[in-house]
XYZ file of N, CA, C and O in Angstrom:
828
model
N 19.232 9.901 -9.725
C 17.973 9.166 -9.745
C 16.787 10.129 -9.654
O 15.823 10.039 -10.412
N 16.868 11.084 -8.708
C 15.773 12.045 -8.560
C 15.623 12.909 -9.803
O 14.505 13.227 -10.225
N 16.747 13.294 -10.397
C 16.686 14.106 -11.610
C 15.983 13.350 -12.728
O 15.178 13.907 -13.475
N 16.275 12.054 -12.831
C 15.631 11.239 -13.849
C 14.134 11.169 -13.656
O 13.359 11.317 -14.606
N 13.705 10.961 -12.409
C 12.283 10.916 -12.113
C 11.618 12.261 -12.423
O 10.522 12.318 -12.969
N 12.301 13.347 -12.053
C 11.728 14.675 -12.298
C 11.529 14.912 -13.793
O 10.479 15.401 -14.226
N 12.532 14.572 -14.594
C 12.428 14.768 -16.039
C 11.264 13.972 -16.618
O 10.519 14.454 -17.467
N 11.113 12.745 -16.166
C 10.031 11.898 -16.660
C 8.671 12.461 -16.252
O 7.752 12.586 -17.069
N 8.538 12.822 -14.989
C 7.237 13.226 -14.459
C 6.827 14.622 -14.926
O 5.650 14.874 -15.163
N 7.792 15.522 -15.048
C 7.445 16.863 -15.517
C 6.950 16.855 -16.959
O 6.291 17.803 -17.407
N 7.279 15.790 -17.684
C 6.820 15.677 -19.073
C 5.415 15.106 -19.171
O 4.831 15.073 -20.254
N 4.860 14.659 -18.048
C 3.531 14.047 -18.031
C 2.452 15.094 -17.806
O 2.588 15.963 -16.938
N 1.377 15.008 -18.548
C 0.241 15.900 -18.338
C -0.386 15.649 -16.970
O -0.602 14.504 -16.565
N -0.660 16.711 -16.258
C -1.355 16.596 -14.988
C -0.490 16.223 -13.802
O -0.998 16.040 -12.701
N 0.819 16.099 -14.013
C 1.731 15.774 -12.911
C 2.775 16.874 -12.800
O 3.398 17.256 -13.792
N 2.963 17.370 -11.594
C 3.955 18.414 -11.345
C 4.820 18.009 -10.159
O 4.305 17.659 -9.094
N 6.120 18.019 -10.331
C 7.052 17.753 -9.238
C 7.230 19.054 -8.457
O 7.726 20.043 -8.998
N 6.818 19.049 -7.200
C 6.860 20.288 -6.418
C 8.044 20.353 -5.467
O 8.321 21.406 -4.891
N 8.752 19.244 -5.282
C 9.892 19.274 -4.375
C 10.679 17.989 -4.402
O 10.222 16.970 -4.931
N 11.884 18.029 -3.846
C 12.746 16.860 -3.741
C 13.388 16.836 -2.360
O 13.507 17.877 -1.704
N 13.801 15.664 -1.939
C 14.457 15.528 -0.638
C 15.505 14.430 -0.715
O 15.298 13.416 -1.376
N 16.616 14.641 -0.032
C 17.701 13.669 -0.044
C 17.647 12.682 1.102
O 18.411 11.713 1.121
N 16.759 12.903 2.083
C 16.619 11.962 3.192
C 15.221 12.093 3.773
O 14.458 13.005 3.425
N 14.876 11.192 4.660
C 13.531 11.137 5.191
C 13.132 12.355 5.996
O 11.989 12.804 5.939
N 14.071 12.920 6.755
C 13.758 14.090 7.566
C 13.412 15.285 6.689
O 12.438 16.004 6.936
N 14.192 15.489 5.635
C 13.901 16.585 4.712
C 12.569 16.327 4.008
O 11.804 17.259 3.741
N 12.278 15.064 3.711
C 11.008 14.733 3.066
C 9.828 15.174 3.922
O 8.859 15.750 3.424
N 9.910 14.913 5.221
C 8.838 15.309 6.133
C 8.687 16.830 6.135
O 7.571 17.361 6.092
N 9.802 17.532 6.168
C 9.767 19.001 6.161
C 9.184 19.518 4.854
O 8.394 20.478 4.851
N 9.555 18.897 3.739
C 9.053 19.317 2.444
C 7.541 19.083 2.320
O 6.816 19.896 1.760
N 7.081 17.958 2.828
C 5.649 17.669 2.775
C 4.867 18.693 3.587
O 3.813 19.176 3.160
N 5.384 19.054 4.751
C 4.708 20.050 5.583
C 4.633 21.397 4.870
O 3.645 22.123 4.989
N 5.676 21.721 4.116
C 5.727 23.026 3.458
C 4.972 23.051 2.132
O 4.385 24.070 1.768
N 4.969 21.932 1.413
C 4.466 21.915 0.044
C 3.123 21.211 -0.127
O 2.463 21.387 -1.149
N 2.735 20.376 0.833
C 1.456 19.651 0.787
C 1.228 18.937 -0.548
O 0.239 19.193 -1.238
N 2.115 18.034 -0.932
C 1.921 17.301 -2.188
C 0.803 16.273 -2.063
O 0.388 15.927 -0.958
N 0.323 15.800 -3.203
C -0.689 14.740 -3.209
C -0.047 13.373 -3.012
O -0.614 12.496 -2.360
N 1.133 13.185 -3.613
C 1.814 11.895 -3.590
C 3.297 12.112 -3.295
O 3.900 13.068 -3.795
N 3.866 11.219 -2.500
C 5.302 11.236 -2.230
C 5.911 9.945 -2.757
O 5.449 8.852 -2.407
N 6.933 10.058 -3.611
C 7.733 8.907 -4.012
C 8.830 8.756 -2.974
O 9.685 9.635 -2.839
N 8.817 7.659 -2.230
C 9.700 7.501 -1.081
C 10.702 6.371 -1.289
O 10.301 5.220 -1.516
N 11.974 6.717 -1.212
C 13.003 5.677 -1.246
C 13.026 4.982 0.111
O 12.528 5.514 1.115
N 13.616 3.795 0.162
C 13.653 3.049 1.418
C 14.927 3.346 2.193
O 14.893 3.730 3.360
N 16.059 3.197 1.535
C 17.347 3.372 2.215
C 17.869 4.781 1.969
O 18.276 5.123 0.866
N 17.835 5.594 3.029
C 18.287 6.979 2.945
C 19.037 7.340 4.221
O 18.848 6.707 5.256
N 19.906 8.357 4.164
C 20.619 8.785 5.376
C 19.691 9.485 6.357
O 18.588 9.896 6.016
N 20.160 9.595 7.592
C 19.464 10.283 8.697
C 18.158 9.605 9.090
O 18.031 9.093 10.195
N 17.190 9.571 8.199
C 15.918 8.892 8.475
C 15.524 8.081 7.257
O 15.440 8.605 6.149
N 15.302 6.767 7.456
C 14.983 5.918 6.310
C 13.516 6.089 5.889
O 12.725 6.751 6.540
N 13.181 5.454 4.773
C 11.851 5.612 4.206
C 10.737 5.043 5.046
O 9.598 5.521 4.984
N 11.036 4.016 5.843
C 10.013 3.421 6.701
C 9.620 4.397 7.800
O 8.433 4.659 8.040
N 10.621 4.934 8.476
C 10.356 5.905 9.538
C 9.664 7.143 8.980
O 8.714 7.662 9.579
N 10.129 7.617 7.817
C 9.538 8.810 7.211
C 8.097 8.549 6.793
O 7.226 9.404 6.978
N 7.824 7.366 6.249
C 6.465 7.027 5.837
C 5.531 7.006 7.037
O 4.427 7.561 6.994
N 5.955 6.379 8.103
C 5.137 6.304 9.314
C 4.827 7.705 9.835
O 3.680 8.009 10.198
N 5.838 8.562 9.850
C 5.645 9.931 10.339
C 4.718 10.724 9.423
O 3.859 11.476 9.897
N 4.872 10.537 8.120
C 4.043 11.272 7.165
C 2.584 10.846 7.245
O 1.680 11.678 7.192
N 2.351 9.551 7.325
C 0.978 9.042 7.383
C 0.265 9.574 8.623
O -0.931 9.893 8.587
N 1.008 9.693 9.711
C 0.410 10.205 10.948
C 0.173 11.706 10.873
O -0.879 12.206 11.295
N 1.147 12.436 10.326
C 1.058 13.895 10.313
C 0.209 14.430 9.165
O -0.425 15.473 9.289
N 0.218 13.727 8.041
C -0.499 14.208 6.854
C -1.239 13.044 6.206
O -0.815 12.515 5.180
N -2.344 12.611 6.803
C -3.042 11.408 6.331
C -3.574 11.502 4.906
O -3.843 10.473 4.287
N -3.721 12.699 4.377
C -4.217 12.843 3.007
C -3.120 12.654 1.966
O -3.403 12.538 0.773
N -1.873 12.641 2.396
C -0.759 12.463 1.465
C -0.533 10.974 1.237
O -0.444 10.203 2.199
N -0.447 10.573 -0.007
C -0.218 9.172 -0.341
C 1.267 8.926 -0.558
O 1.958 9.738 -1.185
N 1.757 7.798 -0.027
C 3.176 7.463 -0.145
C 3.341 6.254 -1.050
O 2.715 5.217 -0.843
N 4.187 6.406 -2.055
C 4.510 5.329 -2.986
C 5.977 4.981 -2.796
O 6.863 5.804 -3.018
N 6.232 3.768 -2.339
C 7.591 3.343 -2.027
C 8.331 2.927 -3.296
O 7.802 2.200 -4.136
N 9.564 3.367 -3.414
C 10.437 2.967 -4.517
C 11.442 1.959 -3.995
O 12.064 2.172 -2.957
N 11.606 0.856 -4.692
C 12.522 -0.181 -4.245
C 13.250 -0.789 -5.433
O 12.811 -0.660 -6.571
N 14.377 -1.428 -5.145
C 15.190 -1.993 -6.220
C 14.752 -3.389 -6.625
O 15.119 -3.865 -7.681
N 13.994 -4.054 -5.776
C 13.480 -5.365 -6.151
C 12.130 -5.592 -5.503
O 11.799 -4.971 -4.504
N 11.338 -6.484 -6.109
C 9.913 -6.506 -5.800
C 9.534 -7.139 -4.476
O 8.391 -7.015 -4.054
N 10.453 -7.813 -3.802
C 10.115 -8.386 -2.503
C 11.092 -7.884 -1.448
O 11.633 -8.639 -0.663
N 11.299 -6.597 -1.448
C 12.170 -5.938 -0.495
C 11.505 -5.947 0.879
O 10.425 -5.413 1.054
N 12.160 -6.547 1.856
C 11.591 -6.630 3.202
C 11.304 -5.237 3.767
O 10.328 -5.026 4.481
N 12.148 -4.285 3.421
C 11.950 -2.939 3.928
C 10.744 -2.276 3.272
O 10.026 -1.512 3.902
N 10.526 -2.574 2.000
C 9.335 -2.047 1.331
C 8.088 -2.619 1.988
O 7.086 -1.925 2.170
N 8.145 -3.893 2.366
C 7.018 -4.511 3.067
C 6.738 -3.791 4.377
O 5.593 -3.483 4.713
N 7.804 -3.486 5.123
C 7.622 -2.771 6.386
C 7.021 -1.395 6.142
O 6.219 -0.909 6.942
N 7.381 -0.775 5.027
C 6.817 0.537 4.704
C 5.334 0.435 4.409
O 4.557 1.328 4.751
N 4.903 -0.654 3.771
C 3.476 -0.861 3.541
C 2.743 -0.949 4.870
O 1.664 -0.381 5.035
N 3.322 -1.645 5.810
C 2.702 -1.746 7.131
C 2.690 -0.393 7.830
O 1.834 -0.118 8.660
N 3.658 0.450 7.489
C 3.720 1.783 8.100
C 2.682 2.725 7.523
O 2.459 3.808 8.065
N 2.039 2.324 6.410
C 0.978 3.153 5.870
C 1.131 3.559 4.426
O 0.319 4.332 3.909
N 2.173 3.061 3.747
C 2.333 3.383 2.331
C 1.199 2.770 1.521
O 0.604 1.771 1.909
N 0.896 3.388 0.382
C -0.191 2.913 -0.472
C 0.292 1.980 -1.571
O -0.491 1.593 -2.437
N 1.539 1.614 -1.551
C 2.043 0.683 -2.552
C 3.525 0.835 -2.758
O 4.184 1.651 -2.106
N 4.070 0.016 -3.637
C 5.484 0.160 -3.954
C 5.706 -0.085 -5.431
O 4.904 -0.710 -6.116
N 6.793 0.448 -5.909
C 7.109 0.418 -7.330
C 8.599 0.171 -7.487
O 9.409 0.658 -6.698
N 8.951 -0.596 -8.510
C 10.362 -0.834 -8.786
C 11.006 0.410 -9.379
O 10.394 1.125 -10.171
N 12.254 0.659 -9.018
C 12.951 1.842 -9.511
C 13.177 1.801 -11.022
O 13.377 2.839 -11.639
N 13.174 0.600 -11.592
C 13.390 0.507 -13.039
C 12.071 0.456 -13.815
O 12.035 0.065 -14.979
N 10.978 0.862 -13.162
C 9.682 0.892 -13.847
C 9.749 1.830 -15.051
O 10.432 2.855 -15.033
N 9.027 1.476 -16.091
C 8.987 2.321 -17.284
C 8.278 3.639 -16.967
O 7.436 3.684 -16.068
N 8.595 4.699 -17.686
C 7.966 6.000 -17.418
C 6.445 5.942 -17.361
O 5.825 6.562 -16.487
N 5.841 5.214 -18.282
C 4.377 5.116 -18.291
C 3.878 4.432 -17.027
O 2.826 4.809 -16.475
N 4.598 3.416 -16.533
C 4.208 2.721 -15.311
C 4.318 3.645 -14.104
O 3.455 3.643 -13.217
N 5.387 4.425 -14.072
C 5.592 5.359 -12.970
C 4.464 6.382 -12.920
O 3.876 6.632 -11.862
N 4.152 6.968 -14.070
C 3.089 7.972 -14.121
C 1.742 7.371 -13.742
O 0.963 7.980 -12.992
N 1.454 6.173 -14.248
C 0.174 5.528 -13.937
C 0.078 5.186 -12.455
O -0.980 5.321 -11.834
N 1.188 4.757 -11.871
C 1.197 4.435 -10.444
C 0.898 5.676 -9.617
O 0.121 5.628 -8.650
N 1.481 6.792 -9.986
C 1.241 8.036 -9.249
C -0.219 8.449 -9.375
O -0.860 8.834 -8.391
N -0.764 8.352 -10.568
C -2.172 8.727 -10.760
C -3.095 7.796 -9.963
O -4.087 8.239 -9.383
N -2.759 6.509 -9.948
C -3.580 5.541 -9.224
C -3.585 5.826 -7.732
O -4.630 5.835 -7.078
N -2.401 6.073 -7.181
C -2.290 6.366 -5.751
C -2.976 7.683 -5.420
O -3.666 7.810 -4.404
N -2.810 8.683 -6.284
C -3.451 9.982 -6.050
C -4.963 9.856 -6.036
O -5.652 10.606 -5.336
N -5.489 8.890 -6.794
C -6.936 8.678 -6.858
C -7.465 7.907 -5.656
O -8.668 7.683 -5.531
N -6.558 7.468 -4.777
C -6.986 6.796 -3.559
C -6.902 5.287 -3.589
O -7.334 4.615 -2.655
N -6.340 4.725 -4.654
C -6.217 3.272 -4.740
C -4.777 2.874 -4.445
O -3.919 3.715 -4.178
N -4.514 1.580 -4.496
C -3.176 1.071 -4.238
C -2.581 0.518 -5.525
O -3.300 0.077 -6.416
N -1.263 0.533 -5.620
C -0.614 0.080 -6.847
C 0.054 -1.280 -6.692
O 0.616 -1.802 -7.645
N 0.001 -1.862 -5.515
C 0.543 -3.201 -5.325
C -0.540 -4.204 -5.658
O -1.602 -4.200 -5.057
N -0.285 -5.067 -6.610
C -1.263 -6.090 -6.960
C -1.541 -6.960 -5.737
O -0.620 -7.309 -5.001
N -2.803 -7.315 -5.480
C -3.120 -8.134 -4.307
C -2.301 -9.412 -4.208
O -1.898 -9.823 -3.127
N -2.035 -10.063 -5.341
C -1.253 -11.300 -5.291
C 0.168 -11.043 -4.798
O 0.749 -11.839 -4.065
N 0.742 -9.905 -5.207
C 2.078 -9.543 -4.756
C 2.054 -9.252 -3.269
O 2.934 -9.675 -2.515
N 1.027 -8.554 -2.813
C 0.892 -8.252 -1.393
C 0.817 -9.528 -0.577
O 1.479 -9.677 0.452
N 0.015 -10.468 -1.045
C -0.135 -11.721 -0.309
C 1.191 -12.472 -0.260
O 1.565 -13.036 0.767
N 1.919 -12.475 -1.367
C 3.215 -13.158 -1.405
C 4.178 -12.522 -0.406
O 4.898 -13.209 0.311
N 4.177 -11.194 -0.336
C 5.040 -10.512 0.619
C 4.671 -10.887 2.048
O 5.538 -11.147 2.888
N 3.370 -10.919 2.342
C 2.946 -11.278 3.690
C 3.333 -12.703 4.037
O 3.724 -13.006 5.154
N 3.226 -13.607 3.065
C 3.620 -14.992 3.301
C 5.109 -15.084 3.628
O 5.534 -15.844 4.491
N 5.905 -14.301 2.921
C 7.348 -14.353 3.108
C 7.782 -13.752 4.440
O 8.708 -14.239 5.076
N 7.093 -12.684 4.863
C 7.584 -11.936 6.001
C 6.679 -11.962 7.225
O 6.922 -11.247 8.182
N 5.648 -12.778 7.217
C 4.709 -12.801 8.341
C 5.390 -13.197 9.642
O 4.985 -12.765 10.714
N 6.442 -14.023 9.542
C 7.132 -14.428 10.756
C 8.154 -13.393 11.211
O 8.854 -13.589 12.199
N 8.231 -12.282 10.488
C 9.176 -11.230 10.852
C 8.484 -9.882 10.891
O 9.048 -8.864 10.518
N 7.223 -9.861 11.325
C 6.517 -8.595 11.452
C 7.255 -7.726 12.455
O 7.700 -8.213 13.495
N 7.399 -6.429 12.183
C 8.198 -5.565 13.041
C 7.824 -5.583 14.511
O 8.672 -5.511 15.371
N 6.523 -5.667 14.835
C 6.145 -5.629 16.239
C 6.131 -7.019 16.877
O 5.889 -7.153 18.062
N 6.356 -8.064 16.073
C 6.426 -9.407 16.606
C 5.109 -9.948 17.105
O 5.071 -10.967 17.785
N 4.026 -9.268 16.778
C 2.726 -9.674 17.289
C 1.777 -10.041 16.154
O 1.765 -9.413 15.109
N 0.967 -11.059 16.362
C -0.125 -11.384 15.454
C -1.390 -11.466 16.295
O -1.435 -12.185 17.287
N -2.389 -10.699 15.942
C -3.602 -10.642 16.751
C -4.408 -11.934 16.639
O -4.222 -12.722 15.726
N -5.325 -12.121 17.560
C -6.172 -13.303 17.554
C -7.284 -13.129 16.534
O -7.619 -12.015 16.145
N -7.917 -14.254 16.103
C -9.029 -14.135 15.145
C -10.194 -13.318 15.676
O -11.020 -12.855 14.907
N -10.302 -13.162 17.011
C -11.395 -12.386 17.591
C -11.071 -10.890 17.644
O -11.703 -10.140 18.376
N -10.111 -10.480 16.887
C -9.708 -9.076 16.881
C -10.924 -8.177 16.687
O -11.751 -8.408 15.805
N -11.077 -7.127 17.491
C -12.259 -6.255 17.402
C -12.401 -5.541 16.060
O -13.503 -5.095 15.722
N -11.326 -5.446 15.304
C -11.436 -4.791 14.001
C -12.360 -5.545 13.059
O -12.926 -4.975 12.129
N -12.520 -6.847 13.319
C -13.385 -7.649 12.457
C -14.841 -7.627 12.891
O -15.721 -8.031 12.131
N -15.082 -7.152 14.105
C -16.432 -7.255 14.673
C -17.470 -6.488 13.864
O -18.635 -6.890 13.798
N -17.072 -5.387 13.254
C -18.029 -4.552 12.523
C -18.374 -5.113 11.152
O -19.343 -4.672 10.527
N -17.612 -6.094 10.676
C -17.844 -6.630 9.332
C -19.002 -7.621 9.328
O -19.127 -8.452 10.223
N -19.828 -7.547 8.314
C -20.867 -8.556 8.120
C -20.214 -9.841 7.598
O -19.043 -9.849 7.211
N -20.978 -10.907 7.583
C -20.455 -12.174 7.076
C -20.012 -12.030 5.622
O -18.960 -12.555 5.221
N -20.788 -11.325 4.824
C -20.425 -11.117 3.419
C -19.162 -10.283 3.301
O -18.289 -10.569 2.474
N -19.027 -9.267 4.131
C -17.834 -8.424 4.075
C -16.593 -9.201 4.486
O -15.508 -8.983 3.943
N -16.740 -10.138 5.407
C -15.605 -10.997 5.761
C -15.201 -11.868 4.575
O -14.015 -12.076 4.323
N -16.197 -12.372 3.859
C -15.900 -13.173 2.673
C -15.140 -12.340 1.643
O -14.189 -12.824 1.019
N -15.560 -11.094 1.496
C -14.895 -10.212 0.538
C -13.467 -9.924 0.993
O -12.532 -9.940 0.182
N -13.272 -9.688 2.286
C -11.930 -9.429 2.802
C -11.013 -10.628 2.598
O -9.847 -10.475 2.208
N -11.527 -11.823 2.854
C -10.740 -13.037 2.613
C -10.348 -13.123 1.144
O -9.198 -13.430 0.803
N -11.294 -12.843 0.263
C -11.014 -12.911 -1.171
C -9.969 -11.880 -1.585
O -9.084 -12.162 -2.410
N -10.041 -10.678 -1.013
C -9.027 -9.656 -1.297
C -7.658 -10.156 -0.866
O -6.661 -10.026 -1.584
N -7.590 -10.745 0.342
C -6.316 -11.249 0.858
C -5.786 -12.420 0.044
O -4.575 -12.671 0.016
N -6.680 -13.143 -0.618
C -6.257 -14.244 -1.482
C -5.789 -13.753 -2.838
O -5.347 -14.543 -3.680
N -5.894 -12.461 -3.064
C -5.390 -11.894 -4.299
C -6.390 -11.820 -5.427
O -6.012 -11.634 -6.587
N -7.680 -11.943 -5.121
C -8.687 -11.915 -6.178
C -9.024 -10.484 -6.571
O -9.087 -9.588 -5.731
N -9.253 -10.278 -7.849
C -9.710 -8.992 -8.341
C -11.204 -8.854 -8.052
O -11.873 -9.822 -7.666
N -11.747 -7.660 -8.260
C -13.186 -7.467 -8.060
C -14.006 -8.395 -8.948
O -15.022 -8.951 -8.529
N -13.553 -8.560 -10.189
C -14.270 -9.441 -11.109
C -14.238 -10.888 -10.621
O -15.246 -11.608 -10.704
N -13.098 -11.316 -10.106
C -12.974 -12.687 -9.604
C -13.806 -12.889 -8.343
O -14.406 -13.953 -8.142
N -13.854 -11.865 -7.476
C -14.683 -11.949 -6.278
C -16.150 -12.046 -6.672
O -16.921 -12.833 -6.103
N -16.546 -11.249 -7.665
C -17.930 -11.282 -8.134
C -18.308 -12.668 -8.628
O -19.399 -13.185 -8.331
N -17.386 -13.301 -9.354
C -17.649 -14.639 -9.878
C -17.759 -15.662 -8.751
O -18.644 -16.514 -8.750
N -16.880 -15.571 -7.773
C -16.887 -16.531 -6.668
C -18.152 -16.405 -5.834
O -18.747 -17.411 -5.438
N -18.555 -15.174 -5.539
C -19.664 -14.948 -4.617
C -21.003 -14.743 -5.321
O -22.008 -14.460 -4.667
N -20.990 -14.876 -6.638
C -22.219 -14.716 -7.433
C -22.843 -13.339 -7.207
O -24.045 -13.206 -6.946
N -22.002 -12.318 -7.321
C -22.435 -10.944 -7.157
C -22.080 -10.153 -8.407
O -21.245 -10.573 -9.206
N -22.679 -8.994 -8.564
C -22.256 -8.110 -9.644
C -20.962 -7.420 -9.222
O -20.661 -7.291 -8.026
N -20.193 -6.979 -10.201
C -18.936 -6.307 -9.879
C -19.195 -4.999 -9.137
O -18.425 -4.611 -8.256
N -20.285 -4.324 -9.473
C -20.637 -3.085 -8.779
C -20.913 -3.348 -7.295
O -20.516 -2.567 -6.421
N -21.595 -4.473 -7.011
C -21.876 -4.827 -5.618
C -20.585 -5.135 -4.870
O -20.419 -4.748 -3.704
N -19.667 -5.814 -5.547
C -18.369 -6.113 -4.930
C -17.638 -4.823 -4.591
O -17.068 -4.683 -3.499
N -17.652 -3.865 -5.510
C -16.986 -2.586 -5.252
C -17.577 -1.913 -4.020
O -16.857 -1.321 -3.212
N -18.904 -2.012 -3.865
C -19.558 -1.440 -2.688
C -19.106 -2.141 -1.423
O -18.799 -1.501 -0.408
N -19.051 -3.478 -1.468
C -18.588 -4.238 -0.298
C -17.143 -3.888 0.043
O -16.793 -3.742 1.225
N -16.292 -3.772 -0.965
C -14.884 -3.424 -0.733
C -14.800 -2.062 -0.057
O -14.038 -1.882 0.911
N -15.576 -1.113 -0.525
C -15.575 0.224 0.081
C -16.012 0.162 1.539
O -15.421 0.830 2.402
N -17.030 -0.657 1.841
C -17.483 -0.800 3.225
C -16.408 -1.454 4.091
O -16.208 -1.053 5.247
N -15.726 -2.447 3.544
C -14.653 -3.120 4.290
C -13.556 -2.130 4.641
O -13.088 -2.068 5.792
N -13.122 -1.342 3.671
C -12.058 -0.367 3.916
C -12.492 0.638 4.979
O -11.720 0.984 5.882
N -13.738 1.093 4.876
C -14.238 2.084 5.819
C -14.325 1.518 7.227
O -13.886 2.149 8.197
N -14.863 0.320 7.364
C -15.038 -0.271 8.696
C -13.708 -0.646 9.341
O -13.571 -0.595 10.573
N -12.736 -1.035 8.529
C -11.423 -1.377 9.073
C -10.587 -0.134 9.340
O -9.544 -0.215 9.990
N -11.025 0.997 8.805
C -10.268 2.226 8.992
C -8.968 2.250 8.218
O -7.966 2.831 8.671
N -8.977 1.615 7.035
C -7.772 1.575 6.211
C -8.021 2.332 4.919
O -9.165 2.576 4.528
N -6.929 2.681 4.241
C -7.050 3.562 3.085
C -7.197 2.834 1.759
O -7.709 3.386 0.797
N -6.729 1.582 1.701
C -6.765 0.886 0.415
C -6.672 -0.618 0.633
O -6.588 -1.101 1.765
N -6.668 -1.370 -0.469
C -6.658 -2.830 -0.406
C -5.392 -3.366 0.230
O -5.416 -4.400 0.904
N -4.283 -2.689 0.018
C -3.030 -3.131 0.623
C -3.167 -3.206 2.135
O -2.834 -4.217 2.764
N -3.661 -2.123 2.730
C -3.815 -2.099 4.181
C -4.861 -3.106 4.656
O -4.731 -3.689 5.737
N -5.884 -3.342 3.846
C -6.900 -4.333 4.206
C -6.293 -5.733 4.265
O -6.621 -6.527 5.155
N -5.421 -6.032 3.323
C -4.767 -7.348 3.326
C -3.898 -7.499 4.565
O -3.864 -8.553 5.207
N -3.176 -6.454 4.930
C -2.353 -6.499 6.134
C -3.213 -6.816 7.347
O -2.875 -7.660 8.180
N -4.371 -6.140 7.461
C -5.274 -6.392 8.587
C -5.777 -7.839 8.568
O -5.871 -8.490 9.610
N -6.109 -8.343 7.393
C -6.609 -9.720 7.291
C -5.605 -10.711 7.855
O -5.972 -11.681 8.526
N -4.304 -10.470 7.599
C -3.288 -11.372 8.128
C -3.024 -11.109 9.599
O -2.846 -12.050 10.381
N -2.996 -9.836 9.999
C -2.755 -9.501 11.399
C -3.808 -10.100 12.320
O -3.507 -10.554 13.413
N -5.042 -10.067 11.892
C -6.133 -10.525 12.739
C -6.297 -12.042 12.751
O -7.070 -12.587 13.519
N -5.583 -12.726 11.864
C -5.715 -14.183 11.783
C -6.861 -14.633 10.925
O -7.126 -15.834 10.830
N -7.575 -13.690 10.267
C -8.659 -14.072 9.368
C -8.124 -14.907 8.212
O -8.758 -15.849 7.756
N -6.931 -14.556 7.776
C -6.220 -15.320 6.746
C -4.834 -15.615 7.268
O -4.187 -14.739 7.843
N -4.387 -16.833 7.111
C -3.068 -17.224 7.616
C -2.124 -17.526 6.459
O -2.535 -18.103 5.461
N -0.848 -17.108 6.581
C 0.115 -17.435 5.527
C 0.256 -18.942 5.372
O 0.180 -19.658 6.361
């Protein structure tokens, strides 16, 4: 599987495979040594699984983006990896062009999980969150948001694109992009995926 990914990615302009790992522990060691921009992370691996490795990587190397690879699109473990700090997930049978585009998107600081897919995952697994806790609507993470930014966060959690949010709130798309950037910054999250997780955790949006 890794050889196949390497062959595909090495053929892409602007993408270089700098290392490989057979388990999560080796992945952490490789990231420390090689400082890649993006890590393609499997979920089920020996010694240390992808969830544990993702959590450790996000903490130790916050500039490294993690893209989870999974065999099916609503993998509970992939969902847990998103909560651990991954920037998205991708099916293992994705076409080469999709794989390359996903890597470029994540490297640019965005997420590759469509908001609607994220919301569906949260609906399915909200009653099985790893920590068993759901925060109250008065969660302090929401305190810094303006009323408009809360509206934008709700719309993101509902799966709306920037264009759809602009239409709903009677704003320009450029203004929506600015609001989204402020929401991410104030929540202390890296992308829309993490923002949606916060929206559900805080009770701002309920499954």
